[in-house]
XYZ file of C-alpha atoms in Angstrom:
348
model
C -58.356 10.010 16.585
C -61.050 10.383 14.123
C -61.047 14.048 12.270
C -64.779 15.013 13.062
C -64.516 18.013 10.871
C -65.117 15.693 7.504
C -65.909 12.616 8.727
C -69.236 10.660 7.955
C -72.277 11.912 10.032
C -72.382 8.607 12.277
C -69.351 8.187 14.059
C -67.975 4.510 13.736
C -66.117 4.671 17.278
C -69.303 4.804 18.920
C -70.657 1.209 16.892
C -70.906 -1.599 19.050
C -68.938 -4.754 17.460
C -68.208 -8.509 18.396
C -65.108 -8.448 20.292
C -64.099 -11.783 18.198
C -63.655 -9.059 15.098
C -60.315 -7.649 17.229
C -57.660 -10.121 16.386
C -58.279 -9.717 12.785
C -58.850 -5.879 13.377
C -55.677 -5.633 14.843
C -53.757 -8.162 11.854
C -54.863 -5.766 9.070
C -54.047 -2.255 10.997
C -50.916 -3.604 13.053
C -49.328 -6.220 10.647
C -51.048 -5.948 7.113
C -50.542 -2.290 6.817
C -48.226 -1.441 9.373
C -50.001 1.582 10.620
C -47.911 4.365 12.332
C -49.336 6.828 14.931
C -48.064 9.953 12.226
C -50.389 8.535 9.459
C -54.013 9.601 8.072
C -56.002 6.653 7.133
C -59.276 6.864 4.759
C -61.676 4.248 5.870
C -64.483 3.715 3.241
C -67.481 1.157 4.227
C -71.271 0.904 3.930
C -74.100 -0.121 6.139
C -74.088 -3.799 5.964
C -70.163 -3.932 6.683
C -70.327 -0.809 9.399
C -69.959 -3.659 12.452
C -66.446 -4.969 11.105
C -65.409 -1.399 9.896
C -65.708 -0.042 13.945
C -63.678 -2.839 14.898
C -60.954 -1.545 12.242
C -61.382 2.371 13.847
C -60.943 0.901 17.021
C -57.729 -0.349 16.232
C -56.990 2.945 14.582
C -57.250 4.658 17.302
C -55.403 2.329 19.752
C -52.625 2.636 17.037
C -52.525 6.306 17.632
C -53.559 7.027 13.718
C -55.948 10.013 12.744
C -58.564 8.853 10.081
C -61.904 9.980 8.377
C -64.242 7.187 7.956
C -67.351 7.223 5.404
C -70.503 5.403 4.992
C -71.647 5.237 1.389
C -74.981 5.094 1.932
C -74.691 8.513 3.656
C -72.749 10.036 0.658
C -74.708 8.836 -2.171
C -77.317 6.148 -4.012
C -76.006 2.764 -4.440
C -75.095 1.272 -6.666
C -72.364 3.780 -7.093
C -71.729 4.953 -10.205
C -68.678 7.148 -9.093
C -67.026 7.438 -6.151
C -68.317 10.202 -4.262
C -66.087 13.518 -3.957
C -65.670 13.453 -0.545
C -64.046 10.380 -0.228
C -61.584 11.475 -3.421
C -60.731 14.589 -1.758
C -59.756 12.840 1.859
C -57.588 10.002 -0.228
C -55.298 13.030 -0.928
C -54.394 13.514 2.217
C -54.160 10.025 3.276
C -51.420 7.702 3.385
C -53.277 4.532 4.315
C -56.869 3.865 2.859
C -59.088 1.051 3.947
C -62.079 -0.372 1.620
C -64.635 -2.396 3.615
C -67.600 -2.558 1.537
C -70.392 -5.187 0.143
C -70.139 -4.485 -3.086
C -73.351 -4.081 -5.743
C -73.496 -5.090 -9.569
C -72.374 -2.166 -11.621
C -69.981 -0.825 -8.892
C -66.844 -1.798 -10.427
C -66.016 2.096 -12.221
C -66.469 3.351 -8.946
C -63.515 0.985 -7.484
C -61.432 1.772 -10.368
C -61.479 5.467 -9.346
C -60.656 4.778 -5.862
C -57.752 2.426 -7.036
C -56.308 5.320 -9.755
C -56.046 7.291 -6.217
C -54.067 4.736 -4.379
C -51.488 3.966 -7.276
C -51.243 7.461 -8.525
C -49.960 8.300 -4.696
C -48.648 5.099 -3.646
C -50.698 4.585 -0.848
C -50.868 1.341 0.987
C -54.614 0.446 0.286
C -56.397 -2.456 2.080
C -58.982 -3.657 -0.041
C -61.243 -5.910 1.574
C -64.511 -6.444 -0.474
C -67.206 -8.478 0.745
C -65.353 -8.992 4.253
C -67.623 -10.798 6.380
C -67.758 -12.688 9.768
C -66.229 -15.660 8.286
C -63.391 -13.783 6.810
C -62.392 -12.063 10.280
C -62.461 -15.010 11.909
C -60.414 -17.135 9.587
C -58.208 -15.735 7.103
C -58.048 -12.199 8.813
C -56.312 -14.660 11.478
C -53.651 -15.859 9.427
C -50.200 -15.525 10.314
C -49.246 -13.377 7.509
C -45.505 -13.452 8.194
C -45.978 -16.992 7.260
C -48.153 -16.516 4.535
C -45.541 -14.235 2.875
C -43.015 -16.769 3.402
C -44.580 -19.258 1.139
C -45.834 -16.707 -1.152
C -42.064 -15.438 -1.764
C -40.606 -19.049 -2.515
C -43.777 -19.398 -4.859
C -43.127 -16.397 -7.075
C -39.153 -17.142 -6.683
C -40.118 -20.144 -8.595
C -42.682 -18.859 -10.811
C -40.756 -15.833 -11.816
C -38.087 -18.093 -13.731
C -40.699 -20.490 -15.494
C -42.292 -20.393 -18.783
C -45.126 -22.594 -18.268
C -47.356 -23.526 -15.625
C -49.644 -26.478 -15.864
C -52.634 -27.271 -13.505
C -55.039 -30.126 -13.192
C -57.767 -31.562 -10.800
C -59.738 -34.894 -10.508
C -62.632 -32.684 -11.148
C -61.641 -32.242 -14.844
C -59.733 -29.292 -14.718
C -56.576 -29.531 -17.188
C -54.701 -26.163 -18.277
C -51.617 -24.649 -19.380
C -50.522 -21.361 -18.768
C -47.643 -20.207 -21.017
C -46.233 -17.065 -19.332
C -44.891 -13.292 -20.928
C -41.390 -12.658 -19.783
C -42.558 -8.972 -19.961
C -45.259 -9.187 -17.635
C -44.554 -8.598 -14.083
C -45.542 -11.617 -11.075
C -46.453 -9.892 -8.009
C -46.837 -10.867 -4.560
C -49.613 -10.150 -2.119
C -49.318 -11.894 0.620
C -51.434 -9.631 2.989
C -47.915 -7.489 3.831
C -49.104 -4.657 1.858
C -46.982 -1.940 0.898
C -47.092 1.519 -1.343
C -45.546 -0.563 -4.153
C -49.196 -2.601 -4.281
C -52.174 -2.267 -2.798
C -53.482 -5.822 -1.474
C -56.913 -7.476 -0.720
C -57.115 -8.709 2.902
C -57.182 -11.716 3.469
C -54.103 -11.629 1.518
C -52.246 -14.783 0.045
C -51.532 -14.997 -3.948
C -49.261 -14.365 -6.349
C -50.260 -13.209 -9.929
C -49.705 -11.900 -13.474
C -50.875 -11.620 -16.457
C -50.460 -14.950 -18.608
C -49.059 -14.557 -21.727
C -51.707 -17.473 -23.036
C -54.149 -20.071 -21.341
C -55.482 -23.074 -22.964
C -57.671 -25.964 -21.655
C -60.471 -26.319 -19.540
C -61.020 -25.449 -16.068
C -63.877 -26.916 -13.597
C -64.865 -23.811 -11.102
C -65.921 -25.755 -8.246
C -64.931 -23.187 -5.857
C -66.581 -19.731 -6.566
C -66.980 -16.761 -9.187
C -66.006 -13.560 -8.331
C -67.896 -9.985 -8.509
C -71.663 -9.463 -7.554
C -71.692 -13.255 -8.866
C -70.373 -14.402 -5.866
C -72.737 -13.496 -3.375
C -75.446 -14.540 -5.720
C -74.362 -17.994 -6.439
C -71.734 -18.802 -3.512
C -69.879 -21.809 -3.156
C -70.342 -23.808 -6.563
C -68.603 -27.295 -5.149
C -72.233 -28.909 -5.960
C -72.971 -27.300 -9.548
C -69.832 -26.353 -10.879
C -69.472 -24.251 -14.204
C -67.132 -25.693 -16.614
C -65.240 -23.251 -18.942
C -63.028 -23.547 -21.695
C -60.161 -21.177 -23.076
C -58.023 -21.065 -26.359
C -55.528 -18.499 -27.305
C -56.532 -16.710 -23.876
C -60.149 -16.500 -24.733
C -63.055 -18.072 -23.275
C -64.751 -20.079 -25.780
C -67.329 -22.004 -23.751
C -68.902 -22.143 -20.460
C -71.464 -24.633 -19.006
C -73.327 -25.668 -15.894
C -76.425 -27.545 -14.554
C -77.314 -23.786 -13.226
C -78.445 -22.504 -16.487
C -78.880 -18.702 -14.592
C -75.073 -19.083 -13.525
C -73.882 -20.401 -17.221
C -75.764 -17.209 -18.756
C -74.871 -14.786 -16.257
C -71.178 -15.558 -16.426
C -70.936 -15.388 -20.111
C -73.184 -12.342 -20.080
C -70.570 -10.613 -17.602
C -67.603 -11.880 -19.754
C -68.821 -10.294 -23.098
C -69.045 -6.585 -21.594
C -66.300 -5.138 -23.776
C -63.682 -6.688 -26.346
C -61.162 -7.982 -23.661
C -63.702 -8.904 -20.782
C -63.540 -12.663 -22.025
C -59.461 -12.589 -22.282
C -57.516 -13.889 -19.212
C -55.935 -10.843 -17.514
C -55.163 -12.531 -14.532
C -53.303 -15.819 -13.587
C -52.936 -16.513 -9.873
C -51.915 -19.247 -7.044
C -53.511 -18.702 -4.057
C -51.047 -19.056 -1.022
C -53.062 -18.372 2.031
C -52.082 -21.905 3.629
C -54.114 -20.926 7.062
C -56.922 -21.192 5.074
C -58.768 -24.614 4.536
C -61.571 -24.487 2.503
C -63.661 -21.890 0.506
C -66.400 -20.653 2.118
C -68.256 -19.069 -0.692
C -66.504 -15.705 -0.373
C -64.183 -14.060 -3.268
C -62.497 -12.140 -0.997
C -60.936 -15.147 0.903
C -61.629 -17.799 -1.681
C -59.339 -16.508 -4.118
C -56.388 -16.672 -1.665
C -57.301 -20.503 -0.947
C -54.205 -22.651 -2.177
C -54.594 -23.323 -5.754
C -55.050 -21.818 -8.915
C -57.559 -18.779 -9.746
C -57.490 -16.801 -12.996
C -59.828 -13.732 -13.947
C -60.902 -12.593 -17.075
C -60.927 -8.904 -17.928
C -58.782 -6.006 -16.581
C -55.161 -7.402 -16.137
C -54.086 -4.719 -13.786
C -51.566 -3.606 -16.350
C -50.456 -0.857 -14.038
C -48.735 -3.586 -12.137
C -48.077 -6.266 -14.559
C -47.188 -4.124 -17.489
C -49.879 -5.906 -19.877
C -51.384 -2.863 -22.227
C -54.980 -4.281 -22.227
C -57.833 -2.679 -20.915
C -61.463 -3.802 -19.731
C -64.223 -2.172 -17.948
C -64.580 -5.829 -16.154
C -62.838 -7.974 -13.968
C -64.104 -11.335 -12.860
C -62.189 -14.225 -10.347
C -62.649 -18.116 -10.938
C -61.613 -20.126 -8.347
C -61.100 -23.924 -8.349
C -60.139 -26.583 -5.724
C -57.585 -29.614 -5.121
C -55.055 -28.531 -7.652
C -52.033 -30.208 -8.949
C -49.677 -27.876 -10.089
C -46.218 -27.916 -12.122
C -44.042 -24.793 -12.740
C -42.141 -25.901 -16.026
C -41.554 -29.819 -14.702
C -41.360 -29.655 -11.040
C -44.421 -30.381 -9.441
C -45.373 -27.563 -6.446
C -48.523 -28.631 -5.189
C -50.363 -32.120 -4.890
C -54.237 -32.326 -3.903
C -54.326 -28.723 -2.848
C -51.153 -29.088 -0.549
C -47.852 -27.033 -1.176
C -44.941 -29.244 -1.603
C -42.866 -26.850 -0.600
C -42.290 -25.517 3.058
C -43.390 -21.853 4.281
């Protein structure tokens, strides 16, 4: 039930939504977050994503949970420089939070404020950045218990490894040397108080010791650049890294090349590989031009900037974080091949 005293002026429980969203919403509430009737939830959305948020609210009510829902545009001008105080205050008394928002350029700081509260209070948090109809009808309908099984097998292998090698026919050829002091984490879609997760879920990640080589980004780039440039299969962005730093970026799409270079040179660590990850959502069959789902596509993705050190143990900070996704990988964990042409060689 909604807690009407401080909920947003427009009640989401009266918003009509496509009934096709119900399966994904049920997965989010019942499976991924495992919300109980005794729990309170903070729901954060915006005008663009209001219909999807309404499907989530309907499922919360069906589960018997209480919640407060906030529509960002009703509280503050966008893009957000800070997260509205009403939301931060509500999160202080919630067990769970859901962030289903189409993000805008310059809003990363406000999202970091939100996840700081999540981390401090050990909340279960579903980060549904840029969630859209495609993701609700595809990635959010995954069997997340199956995704968790393959994720567990992958993380058991990489936690023992010293090196991961990745190659593609498109020209990717890179080596990630791993730092045993940095933790690997699993975000399979089953969200716990120990680590909030993106939805749709399905990845294992760490902060690498050092990444060297070439990455042909024929999937997507992240943050606000994803909405701007979408699927890159026809005009990929090629990057080179040396000593864990970005040294080159080039594409036939010069605007993409320039925007990416500018983003990755925002601060002293914006060009540093902060995240090295393997997508494990075997229910996703192709990239769709949305980073929320595409980074879970089976294969390698890396991110420049903030390494999520509060989870991995890396003592670095950046005000930026941008993921890059490729496709059709061959992956070796030390000398053992675990993926060929984008297909895992291990069973869920």
